Coordinates of C-alpha atoms in Angstrom, one line a residue:
M1 CA -21.8 15.2 -0.7
P2 CA -20.2 18.7 -0.4
H3 CA -16.6 18.9 -0.3
A4 CA -14.0 21.7 -0.7
T5 CA -13.3 22.4 -4.3
I6 CA -9.9 24.2 -3.3
P7 CA -7.3 23.4 -0.8
R8 CA -8.2 25.3 2.3
I9 CA -5.1 23.9 4.4
P10 CA -1.7 24.3 2.4
P11 CA 0.7 21.4 2.5
L12 CA 3.9 21.9 4.0
E13 CA 6.8 21.5 1.6
L14 CA 9.0 18.6 2.2
D15 CA 11.9 20.6 3.3
E16 CA 9.6 22.5 5.8
M17 CA 8.9 19.0 7.7
D18 CA 11.2 17.2 9.9
P19 CA 13.0 14.1 8.6
E20 CA 10.6 11.6 10.1
R21 CA 7.7 13.3 8.6
Q22 CA 9.5 13.6 5.2
K23 CA 10.0 9.6 5.0
L24 CA 6.3 9.1 5.8
A25 CA 5.4 11.4 3.1
K26 CA 7.9 9.5 0.5
L27 CA 6.0 6.4 1.4
G28 CA 2.9 7.5 -0.4
A29 CA -0.3 9.6 0.0
D30 CA 2.3 12.7 0.3
T31 CA -0.2 15.2 0.0
V32 CA -2.2 14.2 3.1
I33 CA 0.8 13.8 5.3
Q34 CA 1.9 17.4 4.2
V35 CA -1.3 18.5 5.0
L36 CA -1.4 16.6 8.6
A37 CA 2.3 17.6 9.3
R38 CA 0.7 21.3 10.4
A39 CA -1.0 19.1 13.4
P40 CA 2.1 16.8 14.0
E41 CA 0.6 15.2 17.1
V42 CA -2.8 14.3 15.2
L43 CA -0.4 13.0 12.4
Q44 CA 1.3 10.8 14.8
A45 CA -1.8 9.7 16.6
S46 CA -3.8 8.9 13.5
G47 CA -1.1 7.3 11.9
A48 CA -0.5 4.7 14.6
L49 CA -4.1 3.6 14.0
G50 CA -3.9 3.9 10.1
G51 CA -0.6 2.1 10.1
Y52 CA -1.8 -0.8 12.1
L53 CA -5.0 -1.3 10.0
L54 CA -3.0 -1.1 6.5
S55 CA 0.0 -3.4 7.5
R56 CA -0.6 -5.4 10.9
G57 CA -4.4 -6.3 10.7
K58 CA -6.0 -9.4 10.1
L59 CA -8.0 -8.6 7.1
H60 CA -6.7 -9.5 3.6
P61 CA -5.5 -6.9 1.7
R62 CA -8.3 -7.5 -1.1
I63 CA -11.2 -7.1 1.3
R64 CA -9.5 -4.4 3.3
E65 CA -9.0 -2.1 0.3
L66 CA -12.3 -2.9 -1.1
A67 CA -14.0 -1.9 2.2
I68 CA -12.1 1.4 2.2
L69 CA -13.0 2.1 -1.6
R70 CA -16.6 1.4 -0.6
V71 CA -16.1 4.0 2.2
A72 CA -14.7 6.5 -0.2
L73 CA -17.9 6.1 -2.4
R74 CA -20.4 6.2 0.3
C75 CA -18.4 9.4 1.6
D76 CA -17.7 10.9 -1.8
A77 CA -14.3 11.3 -1.0
P78 CA -12.2 11.6 -4.5
Y79 CA -8.7 11.7 -2.6
E80 CA -9.2 8.5 -0.6
W81 CA -10.5 6.5 -3.5
A82 CA -7.4 7.9 -5.8
N83 CA -5.0 6.5 -3.3
H84 CA -6.7 3.1 -2.4
A85 CA -7.7 2.0 -5.8
P86 CA -4.0 1.2 -6.8
A87 CA -3.8 -0.5 -3.2
A88 CA -6.8 -2.5 -4.1
L89 CA -5.4 -3.8 -7.5
G90 CA -2.2 -4.7 -5.8
G91 CA -4.0 -6.6 -2.9
G92 CA -5.6 -8.9 -5.4
A93 CA -8.9 -7.0 -6.4
T94 CA -9.8 -6.9 -10.2
D95 CA -10.7 -4.0 -12.3
A96 CA -14.3 -5.6 -12.7
E97 CA -14.6 -5.9 -8.8
I98 CA -13.4 -2.2 -8.2
G99 CA -16.0 -1.1 -10.8
A100 CA -18.6 -3.1 -9.2
L101 CA -18.4 -1.1 -6.0
S102 CA -20.3 1.5 -7.6
D103 CA -23.1 -1.0 -9.0
P104 CA -25.9 -1.4 -6.5
D105 CA -27.1 -4.5 -8.4
A106 CA -23.4 -6.0 -8.3
S107 CA -23.4 -9.7 -6.9
W108 CA -20.6 -10.4 -4.4
P109 CA -19.5 -13.8 -2.6
P110 CA -21.1 -14.1 0.8
E111 CA -18.0 -13.1 2.7
D112 CA -17.5 -10.2 0.6
D113 CA -21.0 -9.0 0.8
A114 CA -21.3 -9.1 4.4
V115 CA -18.4 -6.8 4.8
L116 CA -19.8 -4.3 2.2
R117 CA -23.1 -4.4 3.4
A118 CA -21.4 -3.5 7.0
V119 CA -19.7 -0.6 5.1
D120 CA -23.1 0.6 3.7
E121 CA -24.9 0.4 7.0
L122 CA -22.2 2.0 9.4
C123 CA -22.0 5.0 6.8
A124 CA -25.9 5.5 6.3
D125 CA -26.8 4.5 9.9
V126 CA -24.0 4.1 12.0
F127 CA -25.0 0.6 13.1
V128 CA -24.6 -2.8 11.8
S129 CA -27.9 -4.6 11.4
D130 CA -28.7 -7.9 12.9
G131 CA -29.0 -9.8 9.7
T132 CA -25.4 -8.1 8.3
W133 CA -23.7 -9.0 11.8
T134 CA -24.8 -12.7 11.4
A135 CA -23.5 -12.7 8.0
L136 CA -20.1 -11.2 9.2
A137 CA -20.1 -13.7 12.2
A138 CA -20.6 -16.7 9.8
T139 CA -17.0 -16.2 8.5
R140 CA -15.3 -13.9 10.8
D141 CA -14.3 -14.1 14.3
H142 CA -14.7 -11.3 16.6
A143 CA -11.1 -9.5 16.4
E144 CA -11.8 -9.6 12.3
I145 CA -15.5 -7.8 13.1
I146 CA -13.8 -5.1 15.3
E147 CA -11.2 -4.5 12.8
I148 CA -13.9 -4.1 10.1
L149 CA -15.7 -1.8 12.3
F150 CA -12.8 0.3 13.2
L151 CA -11.5 0.4 9.4
V152 CA -14.8 1.9 8.5
G153 CA -14.8 4.5 11.3
Y154 CA -11.1 5.3 10.7
Y155 CA -11.5 6.0 6.8
R156 CA -15.0 8.0 7.4
M157 CA -13.1 10.1 9.7
M158 CA -10.3 10.3 6.9
A159 CA -13.0 11.2 4.3
G160 CA -14.5 14.2 6.4
F161 CA -10.8 15.3 7.0
L162 CA -9.8 15.1 3.1
N163 CA -13.3 16.7 1.9
S164 CA -13.2 19.4 4.3
A165 CA -9.7 20.4 3.9
G166 CA -9.8 20.0 0.3
V167 CA -6.8 17.9 -0.2
P168 CA -6.2 17.5 -3.9
V169 CA -6.1 14.5 -6.0
K170 CA -2.9 14.4 -8.2
P171 CA -3.1 14.4 -12.0
G172 CA -3.3 10.9 -13.3
Q173 CA -4.9 9.3 -10.2
P174 CA -8.2 7.5 -10.8
A175 CA -11.2 9.4 -10.6
L176 CA -13.9 8.5 -8.0
G177 CA -15.5 5.2 -9.0
E178 CA -12.7 4.5 -11.6
P179 CA -10.2 1.6 -11.5
P180 CA -6.7 2.7 -11.7
A181 CA -4.3 2.2 -14.8
P182 CA -3.1 -1.2 -15.3
V183 CA 0.6 -1.9 -13.6
V184 CA 3.0 -2.5 -16.3
A185 CA 6.6 -3.8 -15.6
P186 CA 9.1 -1.6 -16.3
A187 CA 11.3 -2.5 -19.3
Q188 CA 14.5 -4.6 -18.6
Q189 CA 17.7 -2.4 -19.1
V190 CA 20.4 -3.8 -21.1
R191 CA 23.8 -4.0 -19.6
P192 CA 27.2 -5.4 -21.2
A193 CA 27.6 -9.0 -19.9
S194 CA 29.5 -9.5 -16.8
G195 CA 30.2 -13.2 -17.1
E196 CA 28.3 -13.6 -13.6
T197 CA 25.5 -16.1 -13.5
G198 CA 24.5 -16.3 -9.7
P199 CA 22.5 -13.5 -7.7
D200 CA 25.7 -12.4 -5.6
G201 CA 26.5 -8.9 -6.1
S202 CA 24.7 -5.6 -6.2
W203 CA 21.6 -4.8 -8.2
K204 CA 19.6 -1.7 -9.4
I205 CA 15.9 -2.6 -9.1
T206 CA 12.8 -0.7 -10.2
F207 CA 9.4 -1.8 -8.3
T208 CA 6.5 -0.8 -10.1
H209 CA 3.2 0.2 -8.1
P210 CA 0.0 1.6 -9.6
A211 CA 0.7 4.9 -7.9
G212 CA 4.2 5.3 -9.2
S213 CA 7.8 3.5 -9.2
K214 CA 10.6 3.2 -6.9
D215 CA 14.2 2.5 -7.2
L216 CA 15.8 0.2 -4.8
L217 CA 19.5 -1.1 -4.8
L218 CA 19.9 -4.7 -3.4
D219 CA 23.2 -6.0 -2.0
L220 CA 23.2 -9.9 -2.1
G221 CA 25.3 -12.8 -0.7
T222 CA 24.7 -16.4 -1.1
D223 CA 26.1 -19.3 1.3
G224 CA 25.0 -22.6 0.2
T225 CA 21.1 -22.1 -0.1
K226 CA 20.9 -18.8 2.1
V227 CA 20.6 -15.4 1.1
S228 CA 21.8 -12.4 3.1
G229 CA 22.4 -8.7 2.2
S230 CA 20.4 -5.8 2.6
I231 CA 17.7 -3.4 0.3
F232 CA 18.5 0.3 0.1
D233 CA 15.5 2.6 -0.8
T234 CA 17.0 5.4 -2.8
Q235 CA 14.1 7.8 -1.9
L236 CA 13.7 7.1 1.6
K237 CA 17.6 6.8 2.1
V238 CA 16.8 3.8 4.2
T239 CA 18.9 0.6 4.4
V240 CA 16.8 -2.6 5.5
P241 CA 18.7 -5.8 6.2
I242 CA 17.4 -9.1 4.8
V243 CA 16.2 -11.6 7.6
S244 CA 15.6 -14.4 5.7
G245 CA 16.0 -15.8 2.1
T246 CA 16.7 -18.7 -0.2
V247 CA 18.3 -19.5 -3.3
D248 CA 17.6 -22.3 -5.7
G249 CA 19.5 -22.4 -9.0
Q250 CA 18.6 -18.9 -10.5
K251 CA 15.8 -18.5 -8.2
V252 CA 16.0 -16.2 -5.2
T253 CA 13.4 -15.5 -2.6
F254 CA 13.9 -13.3 0.6
T255 CA 12.2 -11.1 3.1
A256 CA 13.3 -7.9 4.8
L257 CA 11.8 -6.1 7.6
V258 CA 11.1 -2.2 7.3
T259 CA 10.9 -0.3 10.7
D260 CA 11.4 3.2 9.5
P261 CA 9.4 5.2 9.1
A262 CA 6.8 2.4 9.5
R263 CA 6.9 -1.1 10.4
F264 CA 5.9 -3.7 7.4
E265 CA 7.6 -6.7 5.6
V266 CA 9.0 -6.5 2.1
S267 CA 9.1 -9.9 0.3
V268 CA 11.0 -10.3 -3.3
T269 CA 10.8 -13.5 -5.6
G270 CA 13.1 -13.2 -8.5
T271 CA 15.0 -14.9 -11.1
V272 CA 18.5 -14.3 -12.2
D273 CA 19.4 -14.4 -15.8
G274 CA 23.0 -13.5 -16.1
D275 CA 22.9 -9.7 -15.4
A276 CA 19.1 -9.2 -15.5
F277 CA 16.7 -9.8 -12.6
S278 CA 13.0 -10.1 -12.7
G279 CA 10.3 -11.0 -10.3
S280 CA 7.8 -9.4 -8.0
V281 CA 8.0 -7.7 -4.4
T282 CA 5.1 -8.2 -1.9
V283 CA 4.4 -5.5 0.6
S284 CA 3.0 -6.7 3.6
G285 CA -0.7 -5.4 3.6
G286 CA 0.0 -3.5 0.5
G287 CA -0.1 -6.2 -2.5
T288 CA 2.2 -7.6 -4.9
F289 CA 3.8 -5.7 -7.6
P290 CA 6.4 -6.5 -10.7
L291 CA 10.1 -5.6 -10.6
T292 CA 13.0 -5.7 -12.9
G293 CA 16.6 -4.9 -12.6
V294 CA 20.2 -5.1 -13.5
R295 CA 23.6 -6.2 -11.8
E296 CA 25.5 -3.3 -10.9
V297 CA 28.4 -4.8 -9.4
S298 CA 29.7 -8.1 -9.7
P299 CA 31.5 -9.8 -6.6
S300 CA 34.7 -10.1 -8.4
S301 CA 34.8 -6.3 -9.3

């Protein structure tokens, strides 16, 4: 399919955008946000539906992202692929599954096959056949089927915008049809021993996503088996309170609810080893990714 080979709409620089749009851009897919920011009402309206589909929908992240990638393939949309291939990996898809999306002879479990067939038919005919509908209905309720229809429609719309506006893929992002580079946990930093052994205190955390890394500051406190505190995003400059959490020996699990600039949950599971923290972070609707960290300030300092 044809698409613009050079940008037709220049993206706004971050300092030209209002603070809320800047935060959205820093969440990810920054280039498309910076282009859409030239039509802020469209950005707000489209972002509301996109945000729901990505973070509050009923579909599991794995099949949702595989469906989006199939749309990207059918619409020849390299930017859409580049930004969702990492999310598919984080959502539980494998490199082999991502690669199989380009293979017309690939074999899929019936539940996945029905969704991917629906994508193909909607992209080709703007209609889901009776056979595919029956296959969808065998494992999904009406709400999920409606969500699939809207998901495909939304990302077909975005593909048309991205291809026509010429929104470019960034260097290092996966090419259309290729899986992303594997996620490697960041190296654990070494700090002088503080003598502390529990999770209480401040921690500098790096969490690694296929599209890049993010630095967080954790402020943790415990009361018996309960964990409280906050997460500070050093890029967004947003502090998010921990809404629930538990500690069992050196293992810590907690959840924070992000509401600005978008609404989603962040859950962390980690193990404390002296002044080292390691584990994973799960972003609702986005997948699970490794993290490591070091103690910044001990409770007694």
